[in-house]
GROMACS .gro file of N, CA and C in nm:
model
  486
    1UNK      N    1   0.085  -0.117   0.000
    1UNK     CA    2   0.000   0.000   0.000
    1UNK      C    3   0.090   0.124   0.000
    2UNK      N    4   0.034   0.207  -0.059
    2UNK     CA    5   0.123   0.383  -0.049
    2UNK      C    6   0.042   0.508  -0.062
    3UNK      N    7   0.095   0.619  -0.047
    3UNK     CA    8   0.004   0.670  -0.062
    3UNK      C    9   0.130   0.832  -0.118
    4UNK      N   10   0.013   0.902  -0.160
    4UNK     CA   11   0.117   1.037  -0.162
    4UNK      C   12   0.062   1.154  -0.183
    5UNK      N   13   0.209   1.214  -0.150
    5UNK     CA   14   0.134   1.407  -0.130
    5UNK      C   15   0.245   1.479  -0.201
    6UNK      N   16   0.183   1.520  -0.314
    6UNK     CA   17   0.206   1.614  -0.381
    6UNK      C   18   0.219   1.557  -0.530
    7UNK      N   19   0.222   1.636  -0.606
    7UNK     CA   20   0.312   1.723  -0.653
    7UNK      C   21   0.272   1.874  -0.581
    8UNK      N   22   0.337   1.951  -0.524
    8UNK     CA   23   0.317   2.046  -0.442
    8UNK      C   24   0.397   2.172  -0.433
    9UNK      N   25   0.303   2.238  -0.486
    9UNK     CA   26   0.390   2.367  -0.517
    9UNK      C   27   0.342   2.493  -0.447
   10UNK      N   28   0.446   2.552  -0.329
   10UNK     CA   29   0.385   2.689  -0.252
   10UNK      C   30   0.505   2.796  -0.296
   11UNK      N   31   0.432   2.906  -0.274
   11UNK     CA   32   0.506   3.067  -0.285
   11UNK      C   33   0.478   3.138  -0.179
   12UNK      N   34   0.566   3.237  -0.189
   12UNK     CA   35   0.621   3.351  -0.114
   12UNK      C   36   0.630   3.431  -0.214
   13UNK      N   37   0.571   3.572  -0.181
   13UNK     CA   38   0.644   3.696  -0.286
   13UNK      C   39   0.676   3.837  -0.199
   14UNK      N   40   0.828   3.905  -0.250
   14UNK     CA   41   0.813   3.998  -0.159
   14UNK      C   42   0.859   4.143  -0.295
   15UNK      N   43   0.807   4.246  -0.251
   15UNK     CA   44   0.829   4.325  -0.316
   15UNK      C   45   0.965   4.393  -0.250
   16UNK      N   46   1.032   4.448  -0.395
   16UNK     CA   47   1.155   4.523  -0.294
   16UNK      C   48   1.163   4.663  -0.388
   17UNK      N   49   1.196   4.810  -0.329
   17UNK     CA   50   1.178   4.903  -0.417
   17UNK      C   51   1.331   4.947  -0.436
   18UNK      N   52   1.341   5.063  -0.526
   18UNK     CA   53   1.490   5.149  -0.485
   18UNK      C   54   1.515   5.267  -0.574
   19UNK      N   55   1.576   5.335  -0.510
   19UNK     CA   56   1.579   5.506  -0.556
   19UNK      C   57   1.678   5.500  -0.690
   20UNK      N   58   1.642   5.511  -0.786
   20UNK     CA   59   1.767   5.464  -0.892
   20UNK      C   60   1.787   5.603  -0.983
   21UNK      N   61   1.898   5.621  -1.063
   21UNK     CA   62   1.882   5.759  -1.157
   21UNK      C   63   1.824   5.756  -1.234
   22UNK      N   64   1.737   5.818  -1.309
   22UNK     CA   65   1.636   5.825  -1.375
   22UNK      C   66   1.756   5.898  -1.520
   23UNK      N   67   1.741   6.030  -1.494
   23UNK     CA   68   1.812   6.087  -1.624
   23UNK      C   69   1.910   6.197  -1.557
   24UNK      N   70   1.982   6.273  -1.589
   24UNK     CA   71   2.081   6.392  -1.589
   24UNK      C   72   2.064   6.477  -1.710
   25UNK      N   73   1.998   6.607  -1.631
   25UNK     CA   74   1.953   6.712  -1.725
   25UNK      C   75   2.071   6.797  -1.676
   26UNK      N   76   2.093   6.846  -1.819
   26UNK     CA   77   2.276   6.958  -1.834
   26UNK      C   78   2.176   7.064  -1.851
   27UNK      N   79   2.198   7.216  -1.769
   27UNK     CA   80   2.170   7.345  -1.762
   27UNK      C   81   2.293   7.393  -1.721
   28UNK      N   82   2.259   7.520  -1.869
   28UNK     CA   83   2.333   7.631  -1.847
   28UNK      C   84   2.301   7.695  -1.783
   29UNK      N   85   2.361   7.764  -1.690
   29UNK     CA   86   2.387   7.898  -1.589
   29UNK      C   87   2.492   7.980  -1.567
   30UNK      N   88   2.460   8.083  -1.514
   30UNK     CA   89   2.519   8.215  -1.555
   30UNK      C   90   2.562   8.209  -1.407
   31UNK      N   91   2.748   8.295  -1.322
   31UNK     CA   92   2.728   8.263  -1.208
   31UNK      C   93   2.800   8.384  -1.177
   32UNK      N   94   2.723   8.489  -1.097
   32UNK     CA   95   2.850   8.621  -1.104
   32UNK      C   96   2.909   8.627  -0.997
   33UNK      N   97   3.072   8.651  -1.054
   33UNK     CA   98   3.150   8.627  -0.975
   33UNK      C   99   3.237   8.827  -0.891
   34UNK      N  100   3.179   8.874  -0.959
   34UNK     CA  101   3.189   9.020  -0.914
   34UNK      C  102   3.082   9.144  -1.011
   35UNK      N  103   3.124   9.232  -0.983
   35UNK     CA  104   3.046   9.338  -1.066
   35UNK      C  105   3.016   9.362  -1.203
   36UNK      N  106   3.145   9.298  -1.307
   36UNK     CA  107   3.219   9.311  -1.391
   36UNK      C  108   3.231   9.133  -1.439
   37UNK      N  109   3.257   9.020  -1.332
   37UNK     CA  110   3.248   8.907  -1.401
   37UNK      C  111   3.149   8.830  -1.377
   38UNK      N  112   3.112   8.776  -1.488
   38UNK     CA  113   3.002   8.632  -1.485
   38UNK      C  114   3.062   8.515  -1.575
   39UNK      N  115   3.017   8.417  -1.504
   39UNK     CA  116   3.076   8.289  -1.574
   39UNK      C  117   2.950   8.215  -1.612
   40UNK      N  118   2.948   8.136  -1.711
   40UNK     CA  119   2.884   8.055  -1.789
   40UNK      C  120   2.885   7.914  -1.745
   41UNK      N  121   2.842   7.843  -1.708
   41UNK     CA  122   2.895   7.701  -1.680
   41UNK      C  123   2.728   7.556  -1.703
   42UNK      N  124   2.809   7.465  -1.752
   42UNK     CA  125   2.704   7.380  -1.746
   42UNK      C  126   2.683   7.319  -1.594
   43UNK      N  127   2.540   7.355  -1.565
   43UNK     CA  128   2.527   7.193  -1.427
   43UNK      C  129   2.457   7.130  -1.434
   44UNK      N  130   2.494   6.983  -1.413
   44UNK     CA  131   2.409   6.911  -1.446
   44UNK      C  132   2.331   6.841  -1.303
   45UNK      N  133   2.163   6.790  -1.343
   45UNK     CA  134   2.101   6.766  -1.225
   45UNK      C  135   2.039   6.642  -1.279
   46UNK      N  136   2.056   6.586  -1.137
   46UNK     CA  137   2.029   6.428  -1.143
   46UNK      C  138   1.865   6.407  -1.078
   47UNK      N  139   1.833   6.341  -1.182
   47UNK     CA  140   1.664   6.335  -1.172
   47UNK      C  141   1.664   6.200  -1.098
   48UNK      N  142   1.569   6.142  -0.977
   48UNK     CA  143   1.600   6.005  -0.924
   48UNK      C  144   1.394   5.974  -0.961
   49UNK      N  145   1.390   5.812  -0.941
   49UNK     CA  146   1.272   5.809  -0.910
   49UNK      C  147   1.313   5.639  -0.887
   50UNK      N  148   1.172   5.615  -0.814
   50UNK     CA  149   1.195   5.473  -0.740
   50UNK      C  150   1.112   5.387  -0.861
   51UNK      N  151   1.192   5.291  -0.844
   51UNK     CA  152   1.182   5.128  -0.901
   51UNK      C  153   1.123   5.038  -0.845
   52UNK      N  154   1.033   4.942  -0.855
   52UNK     CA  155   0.975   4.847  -0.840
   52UNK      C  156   1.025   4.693  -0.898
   53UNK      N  157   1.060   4.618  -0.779
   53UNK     CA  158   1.021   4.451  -0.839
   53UNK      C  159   0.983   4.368  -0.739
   54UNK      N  160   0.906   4.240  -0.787
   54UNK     CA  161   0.864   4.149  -0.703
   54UNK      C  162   0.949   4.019  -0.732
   55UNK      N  163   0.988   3.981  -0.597
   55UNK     CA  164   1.028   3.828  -0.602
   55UNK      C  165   0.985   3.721  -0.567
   56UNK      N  166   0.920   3.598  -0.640
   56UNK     CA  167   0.828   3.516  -0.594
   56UNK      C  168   0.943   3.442  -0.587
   57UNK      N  169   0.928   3.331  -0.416
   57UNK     CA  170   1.034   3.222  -0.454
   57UNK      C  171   0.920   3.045  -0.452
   58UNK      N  172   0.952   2.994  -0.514
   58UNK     CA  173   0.891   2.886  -0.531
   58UNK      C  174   0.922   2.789  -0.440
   59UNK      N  175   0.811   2.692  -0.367
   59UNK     CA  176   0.900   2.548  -0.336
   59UNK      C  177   0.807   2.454  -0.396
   60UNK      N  178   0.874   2.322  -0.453
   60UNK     CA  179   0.848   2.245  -0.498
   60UNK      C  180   0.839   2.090  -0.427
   61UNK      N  181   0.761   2.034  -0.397
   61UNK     CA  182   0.793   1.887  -0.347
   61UNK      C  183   0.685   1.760  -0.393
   62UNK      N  184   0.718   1.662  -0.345
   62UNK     CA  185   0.654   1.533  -0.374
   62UNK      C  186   0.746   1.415  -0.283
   63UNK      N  187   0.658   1.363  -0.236
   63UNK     CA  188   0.681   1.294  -0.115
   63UNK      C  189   0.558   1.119  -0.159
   64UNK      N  190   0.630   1.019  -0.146
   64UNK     CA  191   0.562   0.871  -0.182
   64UNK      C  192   0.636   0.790  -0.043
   65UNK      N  193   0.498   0.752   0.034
   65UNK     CA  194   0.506   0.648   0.111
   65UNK      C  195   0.460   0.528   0.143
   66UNK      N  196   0.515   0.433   0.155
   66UNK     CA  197   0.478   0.257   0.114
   66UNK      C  198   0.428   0.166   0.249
   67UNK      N  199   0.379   0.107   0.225
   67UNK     CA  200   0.381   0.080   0.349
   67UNK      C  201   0.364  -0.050   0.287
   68UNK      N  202   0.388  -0.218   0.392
   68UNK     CA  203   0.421  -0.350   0.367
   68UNK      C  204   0.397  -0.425   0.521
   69UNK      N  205   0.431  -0.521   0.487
   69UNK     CA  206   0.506  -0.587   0.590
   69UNK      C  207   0.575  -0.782   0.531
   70UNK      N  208   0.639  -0.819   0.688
   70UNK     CA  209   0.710  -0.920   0.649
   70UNK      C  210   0.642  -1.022   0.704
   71UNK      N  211   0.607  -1.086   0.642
   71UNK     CA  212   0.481  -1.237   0.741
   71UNK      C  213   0.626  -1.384   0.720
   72UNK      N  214   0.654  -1.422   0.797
   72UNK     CA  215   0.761  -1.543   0.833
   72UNK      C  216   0.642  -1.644   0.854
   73UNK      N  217   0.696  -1.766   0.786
   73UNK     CA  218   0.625  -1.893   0.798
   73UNK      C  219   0.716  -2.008   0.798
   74UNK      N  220   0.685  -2.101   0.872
   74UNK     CA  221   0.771  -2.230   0.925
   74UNK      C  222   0.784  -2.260   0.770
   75UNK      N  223   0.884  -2.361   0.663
   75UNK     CA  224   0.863  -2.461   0.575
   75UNK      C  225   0.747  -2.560   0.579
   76UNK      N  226   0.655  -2.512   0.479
   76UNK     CA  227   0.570  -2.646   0.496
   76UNK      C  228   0.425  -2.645   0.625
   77UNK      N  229   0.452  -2.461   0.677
   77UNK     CA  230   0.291  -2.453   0.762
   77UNK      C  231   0.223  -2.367   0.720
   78UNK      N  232   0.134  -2.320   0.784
   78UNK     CA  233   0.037  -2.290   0.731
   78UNK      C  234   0.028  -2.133   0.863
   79UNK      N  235   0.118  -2.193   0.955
   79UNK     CA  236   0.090  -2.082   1.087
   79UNK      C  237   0.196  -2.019   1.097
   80UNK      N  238   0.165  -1.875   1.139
   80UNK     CA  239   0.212  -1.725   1.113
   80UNK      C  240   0.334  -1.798   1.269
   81UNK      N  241   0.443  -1.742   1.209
   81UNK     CA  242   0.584  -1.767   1.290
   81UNK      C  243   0.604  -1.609   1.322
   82UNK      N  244   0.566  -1.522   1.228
   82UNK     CA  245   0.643  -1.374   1.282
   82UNK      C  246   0.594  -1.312   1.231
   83UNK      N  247   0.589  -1.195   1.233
   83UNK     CA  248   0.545  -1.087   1.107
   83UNK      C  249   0.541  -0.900   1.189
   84UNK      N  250   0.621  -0.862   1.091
   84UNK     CA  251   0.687  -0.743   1.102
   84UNK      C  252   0.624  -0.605   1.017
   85UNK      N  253   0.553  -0.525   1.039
   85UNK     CA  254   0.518  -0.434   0.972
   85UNK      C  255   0.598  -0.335   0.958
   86UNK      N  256   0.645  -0.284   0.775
   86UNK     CA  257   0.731  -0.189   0.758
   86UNK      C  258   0.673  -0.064   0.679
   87UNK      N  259   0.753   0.030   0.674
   87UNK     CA  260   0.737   0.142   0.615
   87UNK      C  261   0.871   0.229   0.524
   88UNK      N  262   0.853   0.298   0.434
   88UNK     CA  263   0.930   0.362   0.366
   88UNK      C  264   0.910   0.445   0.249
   89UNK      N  265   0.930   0.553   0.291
   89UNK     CA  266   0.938   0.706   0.259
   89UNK      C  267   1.073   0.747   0.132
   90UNK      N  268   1.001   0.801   0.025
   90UNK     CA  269   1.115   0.865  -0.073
   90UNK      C  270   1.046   1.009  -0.119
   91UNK      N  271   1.172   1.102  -0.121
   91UNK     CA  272   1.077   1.266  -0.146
   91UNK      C  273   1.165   1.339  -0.279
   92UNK      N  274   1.119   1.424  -0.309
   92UNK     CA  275   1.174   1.517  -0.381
   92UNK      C  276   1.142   1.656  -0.334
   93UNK      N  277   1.258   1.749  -0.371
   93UNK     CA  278   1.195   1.875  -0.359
   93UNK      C  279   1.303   1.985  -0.423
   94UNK      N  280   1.235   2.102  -0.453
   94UNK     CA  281   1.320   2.193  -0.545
   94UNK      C  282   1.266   2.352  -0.533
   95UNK      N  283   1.351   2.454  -0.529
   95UNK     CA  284   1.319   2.609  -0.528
   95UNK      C  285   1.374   2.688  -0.615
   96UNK      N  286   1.294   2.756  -0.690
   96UNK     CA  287   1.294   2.852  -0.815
   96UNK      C  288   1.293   2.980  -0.751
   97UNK      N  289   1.264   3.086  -0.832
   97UNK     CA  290   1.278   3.200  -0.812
   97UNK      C  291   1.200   3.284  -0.959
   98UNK      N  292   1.088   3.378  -0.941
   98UNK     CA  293   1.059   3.429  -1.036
   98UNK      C  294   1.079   3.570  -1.030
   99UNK      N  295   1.085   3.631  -1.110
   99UNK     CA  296   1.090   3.772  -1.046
   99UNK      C  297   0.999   3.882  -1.185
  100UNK      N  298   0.935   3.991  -1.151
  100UNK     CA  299   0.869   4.079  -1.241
  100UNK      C  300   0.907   4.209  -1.156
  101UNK      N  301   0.900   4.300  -1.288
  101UNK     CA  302   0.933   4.472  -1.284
  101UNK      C  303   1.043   4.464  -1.310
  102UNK      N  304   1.112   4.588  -1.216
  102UNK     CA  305   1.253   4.655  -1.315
  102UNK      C  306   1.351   4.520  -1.181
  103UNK      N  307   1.428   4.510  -1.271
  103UNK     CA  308   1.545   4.421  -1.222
  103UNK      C  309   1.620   4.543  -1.131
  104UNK      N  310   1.626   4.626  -1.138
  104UNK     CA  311   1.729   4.720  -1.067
  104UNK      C  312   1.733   4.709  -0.921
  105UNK      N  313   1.571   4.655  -0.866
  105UNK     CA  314   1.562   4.714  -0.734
  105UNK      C  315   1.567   4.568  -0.705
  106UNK      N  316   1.567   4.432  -0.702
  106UNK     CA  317   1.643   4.363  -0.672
  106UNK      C  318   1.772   4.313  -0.583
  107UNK      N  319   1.814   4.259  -0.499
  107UNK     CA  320   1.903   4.198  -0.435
  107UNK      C  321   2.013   4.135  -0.527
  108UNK      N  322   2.080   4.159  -0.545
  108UNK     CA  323   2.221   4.138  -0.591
  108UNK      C  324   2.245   3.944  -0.620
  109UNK      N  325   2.207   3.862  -0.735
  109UNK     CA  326   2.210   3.728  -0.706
  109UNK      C  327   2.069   3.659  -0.732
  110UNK      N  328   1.979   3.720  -0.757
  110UNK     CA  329   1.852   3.674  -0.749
  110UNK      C  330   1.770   3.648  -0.876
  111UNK      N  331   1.704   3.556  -0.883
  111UNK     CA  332   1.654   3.486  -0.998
  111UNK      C  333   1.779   3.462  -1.145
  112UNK      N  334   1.841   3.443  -1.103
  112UNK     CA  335   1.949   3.279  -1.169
  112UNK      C  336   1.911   3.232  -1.255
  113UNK      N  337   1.967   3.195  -1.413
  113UNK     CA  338   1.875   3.095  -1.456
  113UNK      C  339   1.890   2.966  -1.407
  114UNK      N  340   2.010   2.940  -1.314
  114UNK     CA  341   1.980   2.825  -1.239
  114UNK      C  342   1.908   2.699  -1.209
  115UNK      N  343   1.816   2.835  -1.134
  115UNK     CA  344   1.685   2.770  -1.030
  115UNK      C  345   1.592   2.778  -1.098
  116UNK      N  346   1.589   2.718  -1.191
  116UNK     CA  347   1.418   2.687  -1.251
  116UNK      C  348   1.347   2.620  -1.216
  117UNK      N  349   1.257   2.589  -1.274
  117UNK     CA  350   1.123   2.499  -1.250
  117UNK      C  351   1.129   2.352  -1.321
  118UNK      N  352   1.152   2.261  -1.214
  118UNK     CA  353   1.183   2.151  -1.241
  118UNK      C  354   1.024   2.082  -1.252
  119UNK      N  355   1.047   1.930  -1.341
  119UNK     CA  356   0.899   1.847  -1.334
  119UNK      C  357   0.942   1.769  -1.228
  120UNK      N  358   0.874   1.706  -1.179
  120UNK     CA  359   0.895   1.624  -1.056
  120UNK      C  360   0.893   1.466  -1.067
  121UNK      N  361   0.988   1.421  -1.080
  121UNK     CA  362   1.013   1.279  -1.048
  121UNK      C  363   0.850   1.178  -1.080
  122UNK      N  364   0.835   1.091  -1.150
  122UNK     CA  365   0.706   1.041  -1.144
  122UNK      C  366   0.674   0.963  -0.998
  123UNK      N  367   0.507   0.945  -0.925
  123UNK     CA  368   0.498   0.843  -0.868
  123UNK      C  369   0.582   0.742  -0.823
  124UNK      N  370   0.599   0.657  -1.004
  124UNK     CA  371   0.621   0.514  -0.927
  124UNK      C  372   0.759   0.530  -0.908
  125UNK      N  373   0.866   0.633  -0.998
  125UNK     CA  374   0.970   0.607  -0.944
  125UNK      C  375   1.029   0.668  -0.835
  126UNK      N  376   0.931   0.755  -0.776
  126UNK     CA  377   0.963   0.778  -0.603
  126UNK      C  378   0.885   0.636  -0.531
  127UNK      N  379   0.790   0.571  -0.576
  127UNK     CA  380   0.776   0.456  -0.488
  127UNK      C  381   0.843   0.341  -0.467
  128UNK      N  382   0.945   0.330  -0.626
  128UNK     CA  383   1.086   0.247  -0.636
  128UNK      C  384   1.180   0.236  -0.505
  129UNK      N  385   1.198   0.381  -0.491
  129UNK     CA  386   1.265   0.443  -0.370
  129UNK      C  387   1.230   0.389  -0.254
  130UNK      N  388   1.089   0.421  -0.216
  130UNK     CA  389   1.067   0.401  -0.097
  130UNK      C  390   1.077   0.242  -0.103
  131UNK      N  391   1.024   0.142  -0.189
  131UNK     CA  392   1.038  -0.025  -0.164
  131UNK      C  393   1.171  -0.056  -0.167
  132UNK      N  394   1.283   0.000  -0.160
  132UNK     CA  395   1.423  -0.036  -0.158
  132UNK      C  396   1.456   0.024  -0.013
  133UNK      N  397   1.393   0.126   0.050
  133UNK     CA  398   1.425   0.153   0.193
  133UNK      C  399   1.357   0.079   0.289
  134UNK      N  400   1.237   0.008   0.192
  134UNK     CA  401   1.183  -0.087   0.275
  134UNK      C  402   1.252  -0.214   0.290
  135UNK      N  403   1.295  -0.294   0.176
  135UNK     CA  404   1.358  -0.439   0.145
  135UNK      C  405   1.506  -0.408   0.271
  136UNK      N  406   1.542  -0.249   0.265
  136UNK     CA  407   1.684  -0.323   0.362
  136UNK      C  408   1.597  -0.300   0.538
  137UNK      N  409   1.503  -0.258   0.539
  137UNK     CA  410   1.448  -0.223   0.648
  137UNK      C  411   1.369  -0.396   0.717
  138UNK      N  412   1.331  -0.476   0.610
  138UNK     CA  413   1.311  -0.566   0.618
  138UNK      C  414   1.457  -0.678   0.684
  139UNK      N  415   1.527  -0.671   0.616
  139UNK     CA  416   1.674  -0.708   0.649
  139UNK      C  417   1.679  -0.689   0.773
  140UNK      N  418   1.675  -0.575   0.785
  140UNK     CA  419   1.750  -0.560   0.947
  140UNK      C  420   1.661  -0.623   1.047
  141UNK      N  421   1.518  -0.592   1.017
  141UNK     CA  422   1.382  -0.679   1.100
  141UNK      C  423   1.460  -0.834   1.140
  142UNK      N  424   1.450  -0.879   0.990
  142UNK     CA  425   1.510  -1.044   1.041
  142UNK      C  426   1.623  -1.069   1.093
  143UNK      N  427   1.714  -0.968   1.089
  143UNK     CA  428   1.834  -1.005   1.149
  143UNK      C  429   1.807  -0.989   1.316
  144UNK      N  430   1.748  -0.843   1.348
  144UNK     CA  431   1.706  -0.822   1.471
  144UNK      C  432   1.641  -0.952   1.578
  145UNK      N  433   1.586  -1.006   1.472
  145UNK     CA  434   1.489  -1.106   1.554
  145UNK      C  435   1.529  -1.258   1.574
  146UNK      N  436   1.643  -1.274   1.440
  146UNK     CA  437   1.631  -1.409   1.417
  146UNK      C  438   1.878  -1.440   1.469
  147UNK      N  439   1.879  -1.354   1.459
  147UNK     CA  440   2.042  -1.363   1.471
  147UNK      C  441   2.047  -1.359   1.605
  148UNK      N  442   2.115  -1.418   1.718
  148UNK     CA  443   2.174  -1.400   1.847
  148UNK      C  444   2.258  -1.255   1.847
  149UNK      N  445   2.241  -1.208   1.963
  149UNK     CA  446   2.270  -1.071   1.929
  149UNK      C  447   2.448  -1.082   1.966
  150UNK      N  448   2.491  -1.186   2.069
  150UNK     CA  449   2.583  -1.232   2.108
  150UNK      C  450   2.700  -1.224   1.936
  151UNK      N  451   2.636  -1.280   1.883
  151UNK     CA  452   2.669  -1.339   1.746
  151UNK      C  453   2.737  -1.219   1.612
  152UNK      N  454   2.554  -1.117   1.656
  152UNK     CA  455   2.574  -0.971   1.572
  152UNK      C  456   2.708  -0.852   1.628
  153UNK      N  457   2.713  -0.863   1.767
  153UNK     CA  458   2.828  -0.811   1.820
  153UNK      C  459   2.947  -0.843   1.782
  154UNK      N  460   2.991  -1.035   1.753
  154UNK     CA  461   3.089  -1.028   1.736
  154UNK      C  462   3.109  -0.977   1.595
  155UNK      N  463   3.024  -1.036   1.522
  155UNK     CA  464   3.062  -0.940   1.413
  155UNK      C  465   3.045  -0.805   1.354
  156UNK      N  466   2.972  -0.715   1.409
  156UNK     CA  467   2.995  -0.547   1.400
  156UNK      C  468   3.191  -0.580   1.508
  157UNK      N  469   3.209  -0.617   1.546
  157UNK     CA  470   3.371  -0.611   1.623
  157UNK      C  471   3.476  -0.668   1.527
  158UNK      N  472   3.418  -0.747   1.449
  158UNK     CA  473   3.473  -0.797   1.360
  158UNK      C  474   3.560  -0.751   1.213
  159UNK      N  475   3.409  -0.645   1.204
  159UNK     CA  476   3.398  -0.527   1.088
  159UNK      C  477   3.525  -0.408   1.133
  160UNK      N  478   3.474  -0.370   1.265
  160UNK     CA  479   3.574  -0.206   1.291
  160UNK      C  480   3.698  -0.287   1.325
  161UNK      N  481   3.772  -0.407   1.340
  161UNK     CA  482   3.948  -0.450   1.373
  161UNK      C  483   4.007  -0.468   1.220
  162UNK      N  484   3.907  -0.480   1.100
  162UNK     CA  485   3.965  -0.486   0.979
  162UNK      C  486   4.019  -0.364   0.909
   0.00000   0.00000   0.00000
């Protein structure tokens, strides 16, 4: 049995603004410097106005979980010797970044072509996943139950002197 959640997609958006230069208008002006002198000079003035953008960030996931179990039977009966109920979980997940308006007012790094928008892994082959975290999860069940633990010690001691 399994079951699953998602394909699943949430946002966040934040707006960010910023004072940027717009244009530089050159005027002449006249600047007197005594009775007798005036000077001519260009100045130029800096026009500002604020910018707008929004940054949506995306998250993406999908998550498949299995569920099983292990039923043990003598050779040759008919009556339940053991049985172990397992479980196992495989996920995906991924974050984009979209962004609209003027790029200027932006954070330095943001929307990448990077981080796009990925498709998500199908179903069954996140449920592949999870029945392979199950099969060694199974493993360890029978070993747990059926190995002398005396036995499993010596050999985890066995493993770390090599």
């Amino acid at each position: 049995d399994y079951d699953t959640n998602g394909p699943n997609e949430t946002s966040s958006s934040r707006t960010y603004s910023k004072r940027v230069l717009a244009h530089i208008e050159k005027k002449e002006d006249t600047e007197k410097i005594n009775d007798t002198l005036t000077i001519k000079k260009i100045v130029e003035v800096k026009h500002y106005k604020h910018v707008f953008a929004t940054l949506t960030t995306v998250e993406q996931d999908f998550t498949v979980r299995a569920r099983g179990q292990v039923t043990l039977y003598p050779y040759g009966s008919d009556s339940l010797l053991w049985q172990q109920q397992l479980t196992g979980s495989n996920g995906w997940s991924n974050e984009y970044e979209l962004c609209s308006g003027d790029e200027r007012a932006l954070p330095p790094c943001t929307c990448s072509s990077l981080n796009d928008r990925k498709s998500p892994p199908s179903a069954g082959s996140l449920l592949g996943g999870a029945i392979n975290s199950m099969a060694s999860r199974a493993q360890q069940a029978l070993i747990n139950k059926y190995v002398p633990k005396t036995r499993r010690r010596r050999r985890g001691q066995e493993r770390t002197r090599r």
